[in-house]
């Protein structure tokens, strides 16, 4: 661990390392060492709710309610997929699990329901994964500044136009890029029912890059390809090596490309992955592995004394931008308390269709993963927070 990373020890995020007296550094190190991190495998420790400062009856009521909220958006066999999103260009599984999830408090599992080991598509939760890979790329110096135009680094023709030359890495991460073009047969304007299903959009005039928010998978797929070209290594492998293996994730998850998204990098064919499962493929993962990813962000990017993702990136990624809704770097935020009215303003989430939710609450030291529900995460959050006992 570098001196820079020591600045972000869990209990002392406001102190500069150079100013920490030795006694404070020792106390801080001990405090960080006392934080629980689950080992790899199936021995993630459970705690009774009352041991973690939660009312067991209230928490159980929350779980029982969650079990009744099966998704109506996605049929179990994905028969509505193309109707909702348009023509598939990637694989889909035969079916998905019933609604399932878990609640972490202080890193321990305090509630769990359904099959939390089921490996299913998680849709746009993959965007928060791409954001994290972007953060690591910047931290390593491969990208010098998030405000740099992507065209300074990528020379495959995708940023040659006058418009696209203005697109920065940050604009991609905030979904304000207004990048214009086509990726894997899908145009960035989202026009056309066959290609985009119910998600099709009406023609509009493009705005100046950085000034207009639009949730747009084509543009995120452009970001993903650009990251692939920098890493010169498939992003699923990067995700595995840099994040999932260090946090002890299982070997069951997959990050699948489209059937037409393989490109040549230095003479080698490499798959470019997507920012979701809108058109098939994407990140297929279990609730338990998603909980590890959410817990990594709850712990400010640290895992067992190692800074996997810089705490500075966690902060930046969960800070709202000047344009659009409560949105950071491909993370949903609650800054103006619109998304989850009963949740702290400091909470944030990775969200995907279905609905798939990884909600992180630093104020209460809680992570909730909830999959295949009917799209009312605030209702579960409200019920779980009602179980928190005053300290």
XYZ file of N, CA and C in Angstrom, residues 109-258:
450
model
N -23.485 -10.824 6.340
C -24.817 -11.071 5.791
C -25.801 -11.156 6.949
N -26.776 -10.257 6.942
C -27.782 -10.257 8.018
C -29.156 -10.691 7.499
N -29.296 -10.744 6.186
C -30.553 -11.236 5.592
C -30.242 -11.739 4.193
N -30.960 -12.790 3.793
C -30.734 -13.381 2.477
C -32.007 -14.106 2.055
N -32.386 -13.950 0.790
C -33.577 -14.636 0.298
C -33.363 -15.017 -1.167
N -34.002 -16.115 -1.545
C -33.890 -16.586 -2.917
C -32.525 -17.198 -3.200
N -32.278 -17.473 -4.470
C -31.035 -18.108 -4.905
C -29.999 -17.044 -5.223
N -29.202 -16.674 -4.229
C -28.232 -15.593 -4.397
C -26.957 -16.058 -5.111
N -26.913 -17.336 -5.481
C -25.784 -17.830 -6.278
C -26.142 -17.979 -7.755
N -27.387 -17.689 -8.094
C -27.827 -17.809 -9.485
C -27.088 -16.785 -10.344
N -26.542 -17.241 -11.453
C -25.784 -16.374 -12.360
C -26.714 -15.898 -13.465
N -27.061 -14.625 -13.423
C -28.027 -14.038 -14.359
C -27.490 -12.731 -14.931
N -28.009 -12.307 -16.086
C -27.660 -10.978 -16.603
C -28.047 -9.897 -15.604
N -27.193 -8.904 -15.493
C -27.463 -7.827 -14.546
C -27.667 -6.493 -15.242
N -27.737 -6.525 -16.578
C -28.060 -5.345 -17.383
C -27.105 -4.182 -17.048
N -27.627 -2.998 -16.771
C -26.769 -1.811 -16.700
C -25.945 -1.686 -15.428
N -26.027 -2.637 -14.531
C -25.049 -2.683 -13.441
C -23.642 -2.755 -14.045
N -23.542 -3.309 -15.255
C -22.248 -3.383 -15.942
C -21.655 -2.001 -16.200
N -22.471 -0.968 -16.277
C -21.943 0.380 -16.490
C -21.070 0.814 -15.319
N -21.486 0.467 -14.101
C -20.672 0.816 -12.932
C -19.368 0.030 -12.920
N -19.372 -1.154 -13.514
C -18.135 -1.927 -13.670
C -17.206 -1.218 -14.645
N -17.733 -0.772 -15.779
C -16.910 -0.045 -16.743
C -16.358 1.238 -16.133
N -17.171 1.915 -15.332
C -16.701 3.102 -14.623
C -15.490 2.773 -13.751
N -15.546 1.648 -13.075
C -14.459 1.261 -12.179
C -13.193 0.935 -12.969
N -13.344 0.284 -14.105
C -12.186 0.022 -14.969
C -11.603 1.343 -15.472
N -12.463 2.295 -15.807
C -11.984 3.620 -16.205
C -11.174 4.255 -15.078
N -11.662 4.154 -13.847
C -10.944 4.719 -12.713
C -9.565 4.115 -12.528
N -9.480 2.808 -12.661
C -8.188 2.130 -12.538
C -7.257 2.546 -13.677
N -7.809 2.715 -14.862
C -7.009 3.151 -16.016
C -6.407 4.526 -15.762
N -7.184 5.425 -15.178
C -6.690 6.763 -14.854
C -5.675 6.704 -13.726
N -5.967 5.906 -12.710
C -5.063 5.793 -11.567
C -3.688 5.289 -11.999
N -3.652 4.438 -13.002
C -2.382 3.894 -13.490
C -1.647 4.843 -14.424
N -2.296 5.925 -14.796
C -1.638 6.897 -15.648
C -1.774 6.634 -17.133
N -2.497 5.578 -17.491
C -2.712 5.303 -18.922
C -3.543 6.415 -19.540
N -4.522 6.913 -18.793
C -5.218 8.151 -19.131
C -4.705 9.200 -18.154
N -4.174 10.289 -18.668
C -3.548 11.271 -17.781
C -4.577 12.090 -17.007
N -5.719 12.385 -17.636
C -6.732 13.219 -16.993
C -8.085 12.846 -17.566
N -9.072 12.699 -16.706
C -10.408 12.322 -17.168
C -11.010 13.384 -18.075
N -10.502 14.608 -18.012
C -11.012 15.686 -18.852
C -10.356 15.715 -20.233
N -9.412 14.820 -20.479
C -8.775 14.755 -21.787
C -9.751 14.275 -22.847
N -9.685 14.827 -24.058
C -10.467 14.259 -25.157
C -10.026 12.832 -25.448
N -10.977 11.954 -25.683
C -10.657 10.561 -25.980
C -9.819 10.479 -27.252
N -10.017 11.428 -28.169
C -9.292 11.436 -29.445
C -7.779 11.560 -29.261
N -7.330 12.034 -28.109
C -5.890 12.091 -27.848
C -5.293 10.694 -27.693
N -6.140 9.704 -27.383
C -5.664 8.360 -27.080
C -6.117 7.321 -28.110
N -7.279 7.528 -28.695
C -7.896 6.525 -29.555
C -7.940 7.031 -31.005
N -7.392 6.230 -31.909
C -7.244 6.663 -33.296
C -7.796 5.605 -34.244
N -9.001 5.125 -33.934
C -9.619 4.098 -34.769
C -10.690 4.669 -35.695
N -10.800 5.977 -35.746
C -11.791 6.641 -36.580
C -13.048 7.050 -35.838
N -13.241 6.516 -34.646
C -14.465 6.796 -33.902
C -14.552 8.188 -33.327
N -13.440 8.913 -33.304
C -13.426 10.258 -32.736
C -12.856 11.279 -33.716
N -12.965 10.980 -35.000
C -12.358 11.850 -36.009
C -13.214 13.054 -36.378
N -14.523 12.960 -36.230
C -15.386 14.074 -36.633
C -15.196 15.261 -35.707
N -15.600 16.428 -36.181
C -15.468 17.635 -35.367
C -16.207 17.490 -34.042
N -17.403 16.885 -34.081
C -18.173 16.662 -32.861
C -17.473 15.693 -31.927
N -17.118 14.547 -32.444
C -16.600 13.480 -31.582
C -15.218 13.795 -31.030
N -14.493 14.689 -31.707
C -13.178 15.086 -31.173
C -13.312 15.820 -29.844
N -14.488 16.362 -29.563
C -14.706 17.105 -28.319
C -15.055 16.203 -27.137
N -15.346 14.947 -27.406
C -15.797 14.031 -26.354
C -14.630 13.689 -25.433
N -14.823 13.893 -24.144
C -13.807 13.534 -23.157
C -14.192 12.233 -22.460
N -13.235 11.677 -21.739
C -13.523 10.481 -20.934
C -14.610 10.781 -19.914
N -14.569 11.990 -19.349
C -15.580 12.341 -18.354
C -16.968 12.435 -18.977
N -17.064 12.990 -20.179
C -18.370 13.076 -20.823
C -18.964 11.681 -21.039
N -18.130 10.729 -21.430
C -18.609 9.355 -21.568
C -19.126 8.840 -20.221
N -18.343 9.086 -19.153
C -18.690 8.543 -17.839
C -19.927 9.195 -17.245
N -20.229 10.413 -17.666
C -21.425 11.102 -17.162
C -22.614 10.967 -18.112
N -22.432 10.248 -19.215
C -23.472 10.092 -20.233
C -23.905 11.445 -20.804
N -22.934 12.312 -21.000
C -23.188 13.613 -21.619
C -22.343 13.790 -22.881
N -21.851 12.702 -23.459
C -20.876 12.808 -24.553
C -21.483 13.319 -25.855
N -22.761 12.984 -26.119
C -23.383 13.313 -27.404
C -22.565 12.767 -28.572
N -21.818 11.688 -28.302
C -21.052 11.027 -29.369
C -22.006 10.574 -30.461
N -21.590 10.744 -31.708
C -22.440 10.408 -32.842
C -21.789 9.310 -33.668
N -22.537 8.240 -33.909
C -21.998 7.172 -34.725
C -22.772 5.885 -34.550
N -22.139 4.793 -34.903
C -22.765 3.472 -34.848
C -21.814 2.494 -34.184
N -22.375 1.639 -33.327
C -21.595 0.595 -32.667
C -22.311 -0.732 -32.814
N -21.659 -1.677 -33.446
C -22.150 -3.050 -33.566
C -23.549 -3.096 -34.199
N -23.782 -2.194 -35.180
C -25.050 -2.183 -35.896
C -26.149 -1.387 -35.237
N -25.842 -0.725 -34.115
C -26.826 0.110 -33.417
C -26.371 1.568 -33.479
N -27.259 2.446 -33.969
C -26.919 3.853 -34.108
C -27.163 4.620 -32.814
N -26.353 5.618 -32.589
C -26.417 6.366 -31.333
C -27.697 7.183 -31.189
N -28.453 7.380 -32.290
C -29.682 8.170 -32.169
C -30.875 7.367 -31.659
N -30.745 6.038 -31.557
C -31.811 5.171 -31.035
C -33.094 5.278 -31.862
N -32.977 5.571 -33.134
C -34.153 5.687 -33.990
C -34.383 4.364 -34.721
N -35.605 3.862 -34.623
C -35.963 2.632 -35.310
C -36.514 1.587 -34.362
N -37.756 1.169 -34.599
C -38.403 0.236 -33.681
C -37.749 -1.140 -33.706
N -37.365 -1.617 -34.881
C -36.775 -2.949 -34.958
C -35.473 -3.019 -34.175
N -34.651 -2.009 -34.294
C -33.354 -2.000 -33.619
C -33.471 -1.737 -32.128
N -34.482 -0.937 -31.719
C -34.510 -0.452 -30.338
C -35.796 -0.778 -29.577
N -36.784 -1.430 -30.214
C -37.993 -1.820 -29.516
C -38.697 -0.634 -28.886
N -39.234 -0.846 -27.685
C -39.916 0.229 -26.971
C -38.958 1.341 -26.542
N -37.670 1.062 -26.623
C -36.670 2.059 -26.255
C -36.336 3.026 -27.369
N -37.010 2.902 -28.511
C -36.704 3.805 -29.628
C -37.018 5.246 -29.241
N -36.305 6.187 -29.876
C -36.456 7.603 -29.548
C -36.769 8.420 -30.788
N -37.345 9.583 -30.566
C -37.649 10.497 -31.663
C -36.396 11.274 -32.057
N -36.320 11.689 -33.305
C -35.160 12.494 -33.729
C -35.056 13.777 -32.905
N -33.847 14.180 -32.584
C -33.617 15.446 -31.886
C -32.285 16.032 -32.352
N -32.124 17.299 -32.118
C -30.872 17.969 -32.467
C -29.824 17.671 -31.407
N -28.660 17.228 -31.836
C -27.587 16.950 -30.895
C -27.088 18.240 -30.260
N -26.708 18.134 -28.990
C -26.203 19.283 -28.247
C -24.670 19.253 -28.188
N -24.109 20.306 -27.669
C -22.661 20.360 -27.502
C -22.223 19.285 -26.507
N -21.190 18.507 -26.833
C -20.723 17.486 -25.889
C -20.470 18.079 -24.505
N -20.974 17.377 -23.491
C -20.801 17.809 -22.110
C -21.946 18.629 -21.559
N -22.944 18.968 -22.415
C -24.014 19.868 -21.967
C -25.375 19.200 -21.851
N -25.486 17.917 -22.259
C -26.802 17.283 -22.318
C -26.666 15.829 -21.878
N -27.520 15.423 -20.922
C -27.511 14.047 -20.423
C -28.454 13.192 -21.240
N -27.955 12.050 -21.707
C -28.823 11.043 -22.321
C -28.294 9.661 -21.989
N -29.156 8.862 -21.401
C -28.798 7.471 -21.074
C -28.742 6.696 -22.387
N -27.542 6.239 -22.787
C -27.355 5.778 -24.148
C -26.327 4.650 -24.195
N -26.814 3.424 -24.403
C -25.924 2.266 -24.401
C -24.958 2.249 -25.573
N -25.336 2.822 -26.698
C -24.419 2.854 -27.837
C -23.164 3.636 -27.469
N -23.347 4.750 -26.808
C -22.194 5.579 -26.416
C -21.358 4.912 -25.337
N -22.012 4.194 -24.433
C -21.242 3.471 -23.417
C -20.472 2.320 -24.066
N -21.051 1.704 -25.086
C -20.315 0.660 -25.804
C -19.097 1.246 -26.518
N -19.215 2.504 -26.949
C -18.052 3.195 -27.532
C -16.972 3.396 -26.460
N -17.363 3.783 -25.267
C -16.419 3.915 -24.153
C -15.729 2.584 -23.885
N -16.493 1.512 -23.864
C -15.928 0.193 -23.588
C -14.878 -0.187 -24.623
N -15.174 0.036 -25.897
C -14.193 -0.261 -26.942
C -12.942 0.581 -26.770
N -13.097 1.826 -26.399
C -11.937 2.705 -26.202
C -11.065 2.205 -25.057
N -11.689 1.743 -23.971
C -10.921 1.176 -22.862
C -10.197 -0.104 -23.289
N -10.867 -0.929 -24.079
C -10.234 -2.144 -24.596
C -8.978 -1.797 -25.391
N -9.060 -0.773 -26.207
C -7.918 -0.403 -27.028
C -6.750 0.115 -26.191
N -7.055 0.704 -25.039
C -5.980 1.143 -24.144
C -5.352 -0.029 -23.391
N -6.178 -0.914 -22.878
C -5.677 -2.047 -22.094
C -5.036 -3.112 -22.973
N -5.507 -3.197 -24.229
C -5.031 -4.247 -25.145
C -5.197 -5.634 -24.516
N -6.276 -5.758 -23.779
C -6.606 -6.980 -23.065
C -8.119 -6.977 -22.882
N -8.832 -8.067 -23.121
C -10.286 -8.061 -22.959
C -10.695 -7.557 -21.578
N -11.677 -6.676 -21.541
C -12.079 -6.081 -20.268
C -12.594 -7.095 -19.246
N -13.236 -8.208 -19.661
C -13.573 -9.216 -18.651
C -12.333 -9.735 -17.921
N -11.233 -9.862 -18.643
C -9.998 -10.314 -18.007
C -9.444 -9.240 -17.077
N -9.556 -7.984 -17.507
C -9.136 -6.869 -16.654
C -9.977 -6.839 -15.375
N -11.284 -6.982 -15.534
C -12.193 -6.985 -14.385
C -11.851 -8.117 -13.422
N -11.545 -9.271 -13.966
C -11.188 -10.429 -13.145
C -9.882 -10.182 -12.381
N -8.857 -9.755 -13.086
C -7.535 -9.606 -12.485
C -7.458 -8.435 -11.511
N -8.084 -7.322 -11.892
C -7.927 -6.099 -11.120
C -8.937 -5.965 -9.982
N -10.103 -6.606 -10.115
C -11.166 -6.384 -9.135
C -11.696 -7.688 -8.551
N -12.209 -8.566 -9.384
C -12.952 -9.711 -8.866
C -12.072 -10.730 -8.138
N -10.920 -11.042 -8.676
C -10.037 -11.966 -7.958
C -9.561 -11.386 -6.628
N -9.118 -10.120 -6.581
C -8.679 -9.552 -5.296
C -9.765 -9.504 -4.231
N -11.060 -9.407 -4.623
C -12.119 -9.350 -3.606
C -12.742 -10.725 -3.358
N -12.130 -11.765 -3.914
C -12.565 -13.125 -3.599
C -13.853 -13.548 -4.255
N -14.178 -12.964 -5.405
C -15.411 -13.340 -6.103
C -15.328 -14.777 -6.595
N -16.475 -15.337 -6.905
C -16.525 -16.709 -7.408
C -16.001 -16.754 -8.837
N -15.932 -17.953 -9.372
C -15.524 -18.135 -10.768
C -16.730 -18.396 -11.661
N -17.924 -18.048 -11.183
C -19.139 -18.378 -11.935
C -19.589 -17.265 -12.873
N -19.163 -16.024 -12.645
C -19.648 -14.902 -13.443
C -19.022 -14.920 -14.842
N -19.733 -14.304 -15.784
C -19.261 -14.167 -17.156
C -19.560 -12.755 -17.648
N -18.729 -12.252 -18.531
C -18.972 -10.954 -19.163
C -18.897 -11.201 -20.663
N -20.071 -11.318 -21.307
C -20.160 -11.841 -22.665
C -20.317 -10.727 -23.694
N -19.595 -10.819 -24.823
C -19.707 -9.817 -25.883
C -20.894 -10.089 -26.793
N -21.131 -9.182 -27.719
C -22.068 -9.443 -28.799
C -21.404 -10.391 -29.809
